[in-house]
Amino acid sequence: MFVSILINGLVSGAVYAILAIGFSLIFGVAKIMNMAHTAFYMLTAFLILGAITFLDVPLPLAAIASIIVAGLLGVVCYKLCFDRIKVHETAVMIISVAIAMLFEETILLTFGAQYQRIPPFVEGYFELGGVSILNQHFFTAGASIATLVGVWLLLSKTKLGMSIRAVDQDREIANVMGINVTKTSMQVMGISVILAGVAGAVTAPTIMVNPLMWTNPLVIVLSAVVLGGLGSIKGSAIAAFILGYAETLVVFLVPDGSFLRGAVSLIAMVLVLLIRPEGLFGVAFEEERL
Amino acid sequence: MSLYLEVKNLSVLYDRAIVLNGLSLHVNSGELVSLVGPNGAGKSTLLNAMSGLIKWQHDTLKGTVSGKITLNGSVKFDGAELINLPAHEIARKGIILCPERGRPFREMTVQENLEVGALFLDKKVADDNLEKVYALFPVLKKRSSQVAGTLSGGERTMLSIGRSLMSEPKILLIDEPSVGLAPLIKDSLFERIRDVQGMGVTILLTEQDVSFAFDLASRNYVISRGKIIAEGTSQELLANELIRETYLGL
Ligand SMILES: Nc1ncnc2c1ncn2[C@@H]1O[C@H](COP(=O)(O)OP(=O)(O)O)[C@@H](O)[C@H]1O
Ligand SMILES: [Mg+2]
């Protein structure tokens, strides 16, 4: 049981962390509260499904291509919608919900409402401490953690990463230090959606994909962002792991816990908002960043 | 000497409030010029307009109340018009703003802040510049791995000047460097600004502290309510009874 909790928590936590980081990045850099973030996660899963069933593309290639297509679509959404109205933060949020619904309906019309399966990237299972764990779960955890390391390297070691962090902290000063904030915002939109796509691709084989699969992760991402502190990239990643493990603990330790799974992050979000609205690591909502 | 930086008839309106009212001034190559005036006179607005920030606010906040900004007039650098350029392009031409109170990237380390300044230069050049900045401001070297949000006021100002120097600027626009600093730190900052000028960097700085500004600069402008109301060397301005009493409060 201990091993199961450890691995399952790690898998969920790492995937949530990828989603939460992507969401935080585009919010921090462009002030876009992208409610369609996890819709891109759902979309990627279905792009993969479409590619392997209709086009007979091998799975790894389908996954990579789908992630790239999703990223490009994200940039298109940015250019067509967000970029024009991004000063009106409420309008941005409404538009992003509309985009998510659009994706959902399109997928519903194309693929139907039924739950469908995507084959695993790696077959078989592995015995560890008396429990058997699907190799796919190791793959999901490994790929997610590799992605997190990749994001960390990008942000801390590259010029693009340095620009992103500068814009995230103070757009005006980044601007007068020679950073093209508009361009950086667009790049971050691409990166953010690619991260959502990676999360979708590595998760898809572990769940049943369906057009509504974006709503629950969205709640988790929002909770992670509240828990970690709106605006704190690192905070939201840590919070995502906390939520991943909290959910797993509830599923394994509470009788009928799997029914409560979805409630865990909601409860966490409400509690944090009531007790410590600035989150564990972040700045208070009131203390707006420039 | 050529007209290096030339501001002509610059006007900035926030909604209907006139903040800069047809302001003109110029800075020659290699000069250190000061702009003194009371709080709210429009000093920061002038530097922000010159560095492209006002245009950026106008473009980005379009459609909101704070975006109702009118910007008119001309800012020429080395003969090229800047008024319609985006802020990042103005910066890449070598005109760099050191904002009021430094405004470091608070969650980055001191060294990372400096590195942002040299983002568009080769690694080798950036490393050389880092050495130079650390030699000029040893305190920054001491604090290199400290998060910038924890710096004192004087250190923040030095960091922002250092950050600007990293990009090999042609002209620095320094906004109220001495504001809120203890006398000793003020003195040391005074010397460092001298050193920066000695490195061949042209400087336009704003100040409320008239003696700080006048001792540094070779030429001064007095600003009041968005207009230049006097110009001259320190001696000339101090000799004028009316200006001394009404605008400089000396
Ligand atoms: N964003 C803004 N919106 C409206 N008014 C502003 C804004 N920024 C500055 N002002 C006004 O412009 C005037 C000049 O401000 P500022 O340039 O900061 O003066 P200084 O730097 O000389 O103290 C002030 O009266 C201030 O209230
Ligand atoms: Mg000011």
XYZ file of C-alpha atoms and ligand atoms in Angstrom:
568
model
C 0.000 0.000 0.000
C 2.781 2.394 0.948
C 4.437 1.798 -2.410
C 1.142 2.286 -4.243
C 0.529 5.577 -2.475
C 4.071 6.700 -3.173
C 3.908 5.951 -6.890
C 0.334 7.054 -7.502
C 0.861 10.309 -5.640
C 4.017 10.923 -7.610
C 2.250 10.306 -10.922
C -0.661 12.623 -10.135
C 1.502 15.208 -8.437
C 3.962 15.461 -11.306
C 1.213 15.758 -13.926
C -0.635 18.377 -11.874
C 2.634 20.235 -11.412
C 3.184 20.436 -15.173
C -0.341 21.731 -15.629
C -0.054 24.222 -12.772
C 3.296 25.595 -13.956
C 1.935 26.196 -17.443
C -1.090 27.968 -16.028
C 1.036 30.113 -13.685
C 3.515 31.021 -16.407
C 1.024 32.573 -18.782
C -0.791 34.265 -15.922
C 2.416 35.743 -14.555
C 3.799 36.884 -17.881
C 0.680 38.060 -19.733
C -1.897 38.276 -16.899
C -4.022 35.765 -18.803
C -6.162 33.611 -16.525
C -6.514 30.794 -19.029
C -9.506 28.655 -18.096
C -8.950 26.729 -21.325
C -5.570 25.530 -20.065
C -6.709 22.001 -19.273
C -8.916 21.966 -22.360
C -5.644 21.883 -24.289
C -4.726 18.874 -22.156
C -7.957 17.161 -23.206
C -7.504 18.253 -26.804
C -4.018 16.739 -26.993
C -5.313 13.391 -25.762
C -7.918 13.387 -28.541
C -5.460 14.559 -31.181
C -3.392 11.510 -30.247
C -6.447 9.276 -30.379
C -7.360 10.698 -33.782
C -3.852 10.298 -35.129
C -3.541 6.650 -34.097
C -7.050 5.574 -35.075
C -7.691 7.563 -38.270
C -4.197 8.172 -39.578
C -2.449 5.047 -38.273
C 0.412 7.099 -36.910
C 2.593 5.248 -34.364
C 1.860 6.360 -30.794
C 5.116 8.182 -29.904
C 5.017 10.163 -33.137
C 1.298 10.876 -32.657
C 2.022 12.168 -29.158
C 4.811 14.510 -30.230
C 2.870 15.817 -33.228
C -0.255 16.373 -31.126
C 1.674 18.314 -28.504
C 3.128 20.544 -31.200
C -0.260 21.066 -32.871
C -1.785 21.977 -29.508
C 1.034 24.457 -28.871
C 0.475 26.103 -32.243
C -3.253 26.243 -31.598
C -2.482 27.942 -28.298
C -0.463 30.600 -30.076
C -3.312 31.075 -32.582
C -5.787 31.539 -29.711
C -3.387 34.032 -28.174
C -3.101 36.017 -31.380
C -6.787 35.900 -32.295
C -8.352 36.369 -28.871
C -6.210 37.031 -25.831
C -3.732 39.486 -27.296
C -6.439 41.934 -28.336
C -8.285 42.052 -25.047
C -5.676 41.045 -22.515
C -5.984 44.293 -20.582
C -9.557 43.330 -19.657
C -8.794 40.464 -17.336
C -12.409 39.453 -16.853
C -13.055 39.364 -20.582
C -9.966 37.196 -21.013
C -11.335 34.745 -18.495
C -14.729 34.615 -20.188
C -13.178 34.139 -23.621
C -11.004 31.356 -22.295
C -14.039 29.542 -20.898
C -15.655 29.938 -24.318
C -12.565 28.442 -25.973
C -12.686 25.490 -23.592
C -16.370 24.905 -24.397
C -15.597 25.176 -28.086
C -12.937 22.483 -27.788
C -15.249 20.299 -25.734
C -18.123 20.556 -28.210
C -15.868 20.002 -31.206
C -14.415 16.866 -29.662
C -17.866 15.708 -28.625
C -19.115 16.053 -32.206
C -16.054 14.365 -33.687
C -15.382 11.544 -31.243
C -18.660 11.150 -29.347
C -19.226 11.180 -25.622
C -18.075 7.663 -24.810
C -14.959 6.893 -22.788
C -12.124 5.689 -24.995
C -8.764 4.095 -24.407
C -5.338 5.086 -25.677
C -2.719 2.305 -25.609
C 0.181 2.643 -23.168
C 3.558 4.002 -24.272
C 5.153 1.045 -22.502
C 3.499 -2.336 -21.905
C 3.695 -4.583 -18.885
C 4.075 -4.081 -15.208
C 6.669 -4.128 -12.485
C 6.677 -5.806 -9.072
C 7.692 -3.481 -6.280
C 7.281 -4.214 -2.576
C 4.578 -6.773 -3.253
C 2.433 -4.631 -5.500
C 2.448 -4.634 -9.255
C 2.689 -1.250 -10.892
C 2.058 -0.640 -14.559
C 5.162 0.359 -16.437
C 3.035 3.074 -18.015
C 2.781 4.692 -14.581
C 6.552 4.776 -14.304
C 6.684 6.231 -17.762
C 4.140 8.932 -16.875
C 6.011 9.822 -13.690
C 9.404 9.754 -15.415
C 8.323 11.832 -18.401
C 6.571 14.330 -16.130
C 9.557 14.750 -13.883
C 11.856 15.056 -16.882
C 9.532 17.795 -18.160
C 9.653 19.581 -14.808
C 13.444 19.443 -14.842
C 13.362 20.737 -18.400
C 11.181 23.688 -17.403
C 13.454 24.420 -14.486
C 16.524 24.389 -16.747
C 14.766 26.592 -19.278
C 13.813 29.147 -16.639
C 17.089 29.208 -14.742
C 19.734 28.625 -17.402
C 18.600 30.112 -20.694
C 18.228 33.641 -21.969
C 14.604 32.975 -22.859
C 14.010 31.744 -19.316
C 15.651 34.823 -17.874
C 13.422 37.041 -20.032
C 10.349 35.096 -18.956
C 11.169 35.517 -15.276
C 11.937 39.182 -15.745
C 8.602 39.802 -17.476
C 6.851 37.682 -14.852
C 8.190 39.892 -12.067
C 7.961 43.358 -13.584
C 6.716 43.816 -17.114
C 7.545 47.500 -17.280
C 11.125 47.153 -16.156
C 11.653 44.101 -18.357
C 10.473 46.284 -21.216
C 12.887 49.122 -20.512
C 15.732 46.621 -20.146
C 15.233 45.693 -23.803
C 13.001 42.643 -23.502
C 10.203 42.424 -26.063
C 7.327 41.730 -23.694
C 4.771 41.066 -26.437
C 7.001 38.479 -28.064
C 7.849 36.880 -24.732
C 4.144 36.632 -23.883
C 3.444 34.810 -27.117
C 6.353 32.436 -26.571
C 5.105 31.726 -23.069
C 1.626 30.991 -24.415
C 3.219 28.393 -26.683
C 5.265 26.911 -23.846
C 2.292 26.930 -21.494
C 0.052 25.037 -23.913
C 2.845 22.639 -24.827
C 3.127 21.818 -21.136
C -0.631 21.170 -21.004
C -0.174 18.983 -24.094
C 2.640 16.983 -22.489
C 0.471 16.432 -19.435
C -2.363 15.249 -21.687
C -0.119 12.933 -23.676
C 1.507 11.193 -20.721
C -1.764 10.885 -18.799
C -4.009 9.741 -21.639
C -2.963 6.053 -21.533
C -3.563 5.883 -17.768
C -7.162 7.068 -17.882
C -10.208 6.783 -20.111
C -10.230 9.808 -22.372
C -13.486 11.708 -22.804
C -14.459 15.242 -23.802
C -15.142 16.254 -20.190
C -11.764 15.174 -18.849
C -10.578 18.814 -18.661
C -12.872 19.993 -15.869
C -11.458 18.046 -12.942
C -7.807 18.943 -13.702
C -8.881 22.576 -14.041
C -10.222 22.538 -10.499
C -6.955 20.971 -9.362
C -4.869 23.551 -11.206
C -6.877 26.395 -9.713
C -6.500 24.876 -6.243
C -2.784 24.408 -6.760
C -2.463 28.012 -7.836
C -4.439 29.232 -4.825
C -2.531 26.943 -2.481
C 0.844 27.866 -3.927
C 0.051 31.545 -4.145
C -1.175 33.195 -7.306
C 1.874 34.292 -9.237
C 4.339 31.893 -7.652
C 5.467 29.347 -10.221
C 7.451 27.318 -7.748
C 4.645 27.537 -5.183
C 2.048 26.190 -7.584
C 4.307 23.272 -8.533
C 4.859 22.302 -4.902
C 1.154 22.709 -4.191
C 0.378 20.425 -7.142
C 2.456 17.669 -5.559
C 0.757 18.230 -2.207
C -2.651 17.884 -3.896
C -1.532 14.827 -5.850
C -0.524 13.081 -2.657
C -3.544 14.333 -0.692
C -5.867 12.872 -3.328
C -3.989 9.589 -3.371
C -4.056 9.321 0.407
C -7.795 9.892 0.438
C -8.347 7.284 -2.272
C -6.270 4.652 -0.471
C -6.963 5.333 3.180
C -10.553 6.569 3.343
C -13.289 3.975 2.803
C -14.902 4.675 -0.583
C -12.254 7.350 -0.942
C -12.280 7.337 -4.731
C -15.666 9.038 -4.612
C -14.112 11.824 -2.585
C -11.127 12.265 -4.839
C -12.488 15.266 -6.724
C -13.505 16.989 -3.514
C -10.002 17.014 -2.043
C -8.631 19.871 -4.089
C -11.870 21.846 -3.809
C -11.763 21.567 -0.031
C -8.087 22.523 -0.026
C -8.860 25.591 -2.145
C -11.720 26.736 0.075
C -9.672 26.191 3.250
C -6.702 28.116 1.894
C -8.878 30.995 0.741
C -10.475 31.179 4.173
C -7.369 30.781 6.292
C -4.437 32.060 4.273
C -5.594 33.733 1.055
C -2.074 34.605 -0.060
C -1.316 30.871 -0.320
C 1.640 29.023 1.106
C 4.320 30.809 -0.861
C 2.745 33.623 -2.792
C 1.939 37.280 -2.582
C -1.503 38.345 -1.425
C -4.098 38.893 -4.142
C -4.314 42.538 -3.183
C -0.616 43.111 -3.709
C -0.912 43.329 -7.473
C 2.216 42.823 -9.475
C 3.260 45.365 -12.050
C 29.496 68.779 -29.544
C 26.472 67.387 -31.316
C 22.929 67.465 -30.035
C 22.906 63.973 -28.601
C 19.507 63.768 -26.981
C 16.861 66.294 -27.815
C 13.391 66.511 -26.301
C 11.087 68.928 -28.060
C 7.597 70.061 -27.114
C 6.907 66.884 -25.207
C 3.394 66.649 -23.769
C 1.861 63.912 -21.675
C -1.746 63.909 -20.550
C -3.266 61.353 -18.200
C -6.857 61.543 -19.298
C -7.329 65.317 -19.077
C -4.610 66.008 -16.527
C -1.643 67.693 -18.184
C 1.509 66.226 -16.647
C 4.081 67.384 -19.196
C 3.269 70.602 -20.949
C 5.327 71.107 -24.106
C 8.619 70.376 -22.409
C 11.929 70.800 -24.244
C 15.497 70.035 -23.193
C 18.685 68.581 -24.585
C 21.721 66.660 -23.423
C 25.072 66.714 -25.178
C 27.265 63.701 -25.600
C 29.250 62.965 -22.431
C 27.344 65.493 -20.350
C 25.817 64.950 -16.927
C 22.623 67.000 -16.821
C 20.231 67.276 -13.916
C 16.533 67.986 -13.801
C 15.366 69.293 -10.461
C 11.868 69.981 -9.296
C 9.416 69.236 -6.503
C 7.397 66.086 -6.024
C 4.739 65.766 -8.729
C 6.445 68.159 -11.159
C 6.628 65.485 -13.863
C 10.231 64.287 -13.573
C 9.447 60.579 -13.597
C 6.874 61.066 -16.326
C 9.530 62.717 -18.512
C 12.014 59.871 -18.059
C 9.256 57.303 -18.546
C 8.198 59.004 -21.762
C 11.788 59.077 -23.013
C 12.324 55.387 -22.274
C 9.103 54.343 -23.979
C 7.187 53.376 -20.858
C 4.422 55.922 -21.371
C 3.866 54.658 -24.895
C 3.870 51.114 -23.555
C 1.255 51.993 -20.937
C -0.778 53.729 -23.611
C -0.663 50.702 -25.908
C -1.097 47.993 -23.294
C -3.769 49.629 -21.187
C -5.752 50.806 -24.195
C -9.446 50.604 -23.420
C -9.106 51.163 -19.685
C -9.170 54.350 -17.650
C -5.429 54.245 -16.947
C -4.836 53.808 -20.666
C -6.245 57.226 -21.547
C -2.848 58.715 -22.159
C -1.900 61.316 -24.757
C 1.733 61.519 -25.769
C 2.904 64.208 -28.171
C 6.134 65.834 -29.234
C 9.530 64.550 -30.158
C 12.418 62.724 -28.506
C 15.447 62.467 -30.755
C 18.572 60.481 -30.026
C 21.547 60.944 -32.317
C 19.173 62.309 -34.943
C 16.700 59.381 -34.799
C 13.130 59.878 -33.593
C 12.198 57.681 -30.624
C 8.719 58.842 -29.752
C 6.934 56.046 -31.617
C 9.417 53.269 -30.860
C 8.473 50.489 -28.447
C 10.324 50.592 -25.127
C 12.491 47.559 -25.786
C 13.810 49.074 -29.009
C 14.656 52.325 -27.274
C 16.575 50.302 -24.695
C 18.487 48.456 -27.395
C 19.579 51.770 -28.827
C 21.396 52.355 -25.552
C 18.973 54.598 -23.685
C 18.399 52.934 -20.345
C 16.155 53.953 -17.473
C 17.182 53.529 -13.850
C 13.745 53.866 -12.263
C 12.890 55.553 -8.997
C 13.879 53.324 -6.063
C 15.722 50.988 -8.411
C 12.894 48.539 -8.972
C 15.028 45.414 -9.069
C 13.484 42.098 -10.090
C 12.737 41.275 -6.497
C 12.675 37.496 -6.680
C 15.888 37.224 -8.666
C 19.326 37.257 -7.134
C 21.509 40.325 -7.477
C 23.619 38.561 -10.074
C 20.581 37.469 -12.082
C 19.332 41.051 -12.054
C 22.629 42.134 -13.515
C 22.524 39.350 -16.088
C 19.142 40.577 -17.318
C 20.899 43.797 -18.226
C 23.246 41.958 -20.593
C 20.717 39.540 -22.037
C 21.382 40.727 -25.562
C 25.159 40.675 -25.427
C 27.588 37.799 -25.929
C 28.376 35.739 -22.877
C 31.990 36.857 -22.965
C 31.094 40.550 -23.092
C 28.480 40.026 -20.390
C 31.079 38.420 -18.119
C 33.478 41.315 -18.645
C 30.737 43.809 -17.864
C 29.830 41.901 -14.727
C 33.429 42.241 -13.537
C 33.319 45.974 -14.224
C 30.051 46.451 -12.370
C 31.324 44.460 -9.398
C 34.483 46.556 -9.361
C 32.377 49.712 -9.315
C 29.927 48.424 -6.702
C 31.771 45.931 -4.465
C 28.669 45.703 -2.275
C 26.801 44.086 -5.161
C 29.482 41.430 -5.434
C 29.154 40.754 -1.737
C 25.406 40.319 -2.188
C 25.566 38.579 -5.572
C 23.593 35.491 -4.566
C 21.153 37.350 -2.342
C 17.577 37.851 -3.544
C 17.188 41.459 -4.680
C 13.992 42.002 -2.690
C 16.082 41.930 0.485
C 18.413 44.771 -0.508
C 18.442 48.157 1.202
C 17.376 51.301 -0.618
C 20.906 52.359 -1.518
C 21.790 48.895 -2.722
C 18.691 48.813 -4.911
C 19.678 52.064 -6.572
C 23.208 50.776 -7.119
C 21.802 47.525 -8.493
C 19.645 49.386 -10.975
C 22.595 51.480 -12.129
C 24.700 48.320 -12.325
C 21.968 46.513 -14.245
C 21.861 49.359 -16.747
C 25.645 49.404 -17.118
C 25.576 45.715 -18.004
C 23.929 46.618 -21.300
C 26.689 49.083 -22.248
C 24.324 52.066 -22.366
C 25.009 55.269 -24.209
C 22.819 57.348 -21.980
C 21.408 56.656 -18.536
C 18.178 58.215 -17.329
C 18.455 58.043 -13.550
C 15.272 58.843 -11.644
C 15.834 60.403 -8.203
C 18.840 58.301 -7.193
C 19.263 59.929 -3.786
C 15.668 59.695 -2.611
C 15.364 58.270 0.887
C 19.075 57.499 1.338
C 21.162 58.090 4.452
C 23.806 60.845 4.050
C 26.780 58.474 3.965
C 25.211 56.271 1.319
C 24.222 59.345 -0.622
C 27.856 60.454 -0.687
C 29.064 57.116 -1.924
C 26.356 57.022 -4.591
C 27.403 60.529 -5.632
C 30.929 59.288 -6.277
C 29.725 56.238 -8.180
C 27.610 58.368 -10.506
C 30.725 60.458 -11.148
C 32.583 57.239 -11.954
C 29.880 56.184 -14.381
C 30.174 59.500 -16.173
C 33.941 58.973 -16.200
C 33.335 55.729 -18.095
C 31.971 57.826 -20.949
C 28.266 57.359 -20.252
C 26.027 60.377 -20.813
C 23.649 60.933 -17.894
C 20.357 62.721 -17.356
C 19.254 62.493 -13.750
C 16.283 63.865 -11.853
C 16.452 65.008 -8.263
C 14.529 66.727 -5.522
C 17.756 67.190 -3.614
C 19.037 70.318 -5.339
C 22.524 70.332 -3.859
C 23.073 66.663 -4.740
C 22.077 67.407 -8.333
C 23.892 70.725 -8.700
C 27.171 69.375 -7.324
C 27.082 66.517 -9.824
C 25.817 68.113 -12.984
C 27.477 70.528 -15.336
C 24.125 71.877 -16.442
C 20.686 71.848 -14.859
C 17.047 72.250 -15.720
C 14.363 73.296 -13.278
C 10.955 71.705 -13.862
C 7.684 72.886 -12.421
C 4.241 71.593 -13.341
C 5.441 69.824 -16.435
C 7.397 72.744 -17.871
C 11.052 73.744 -17.852
C 11.145 77.096 -16.128
C 14.883 77.638 -15.928
C 18.111 76.271 -17.281
C 21.777 76.847 -16.530
C 24.843 75.973 -14.531
C 24.527 75.702 -10.776
C 26.064 79.159 -10.302
C 23.712 80.762 -12.784
C 20.633 79.223 -11.216
C 21.713 79.956 -7.664
C 22.452 83.550 -8.600
C 18.857 84.044 -9.682
C 17.010 85.195 -6.569
C 13.525 84.382 -7.886
C 14.363 80.830 -8.946
C 16.323 80.147 -5.810
C 13.532 81.147 -3.528
C 10.445 80.108 -5.478
C 11.511 76.867 -7.088
C 14.588 75.593 -5.306
C 13.512 76.543 -1.809
C 17.039 77.594 -0.872
N -0.512 56.861 -14.072
C -0.888 58.119 -13.762
N -2.172 58.493 -13.881
C -2.552 59.736 -13.579
N -1.743 60.692 -13.138
C -0.447 60.395 -12.992
C 0.044 59.087 -13.297
N 1.384 59.090 -13.055
C 1.689 60.322 -12.624
N 0.603 61.098 -12.581
C 0.575 62.512 -12.164
O 1.540 63.198 -12.882
C 2.170 64.169 -12.075
C 3.662 64.041 -12.192
O 4.072 62.820 -11.653
P 5.587 62.371 -11.654
O 6.090 62.411 -13.030
O 5.668 61.074 -10.953
O 6.278 63.505 -10.796
P 7.704 63.519 -10.104
O 8.479 62.362 -10.572
O 8.305 64.827 -10.528
O 7.470 63.485 -8.640
C 1.654 63.981 -10.677
O 0.734 65.000 -10.417
C 0.977 62.651 -10.712
O -0.150 62.644 -9.869
Mg 9.273 60.803 -9.522
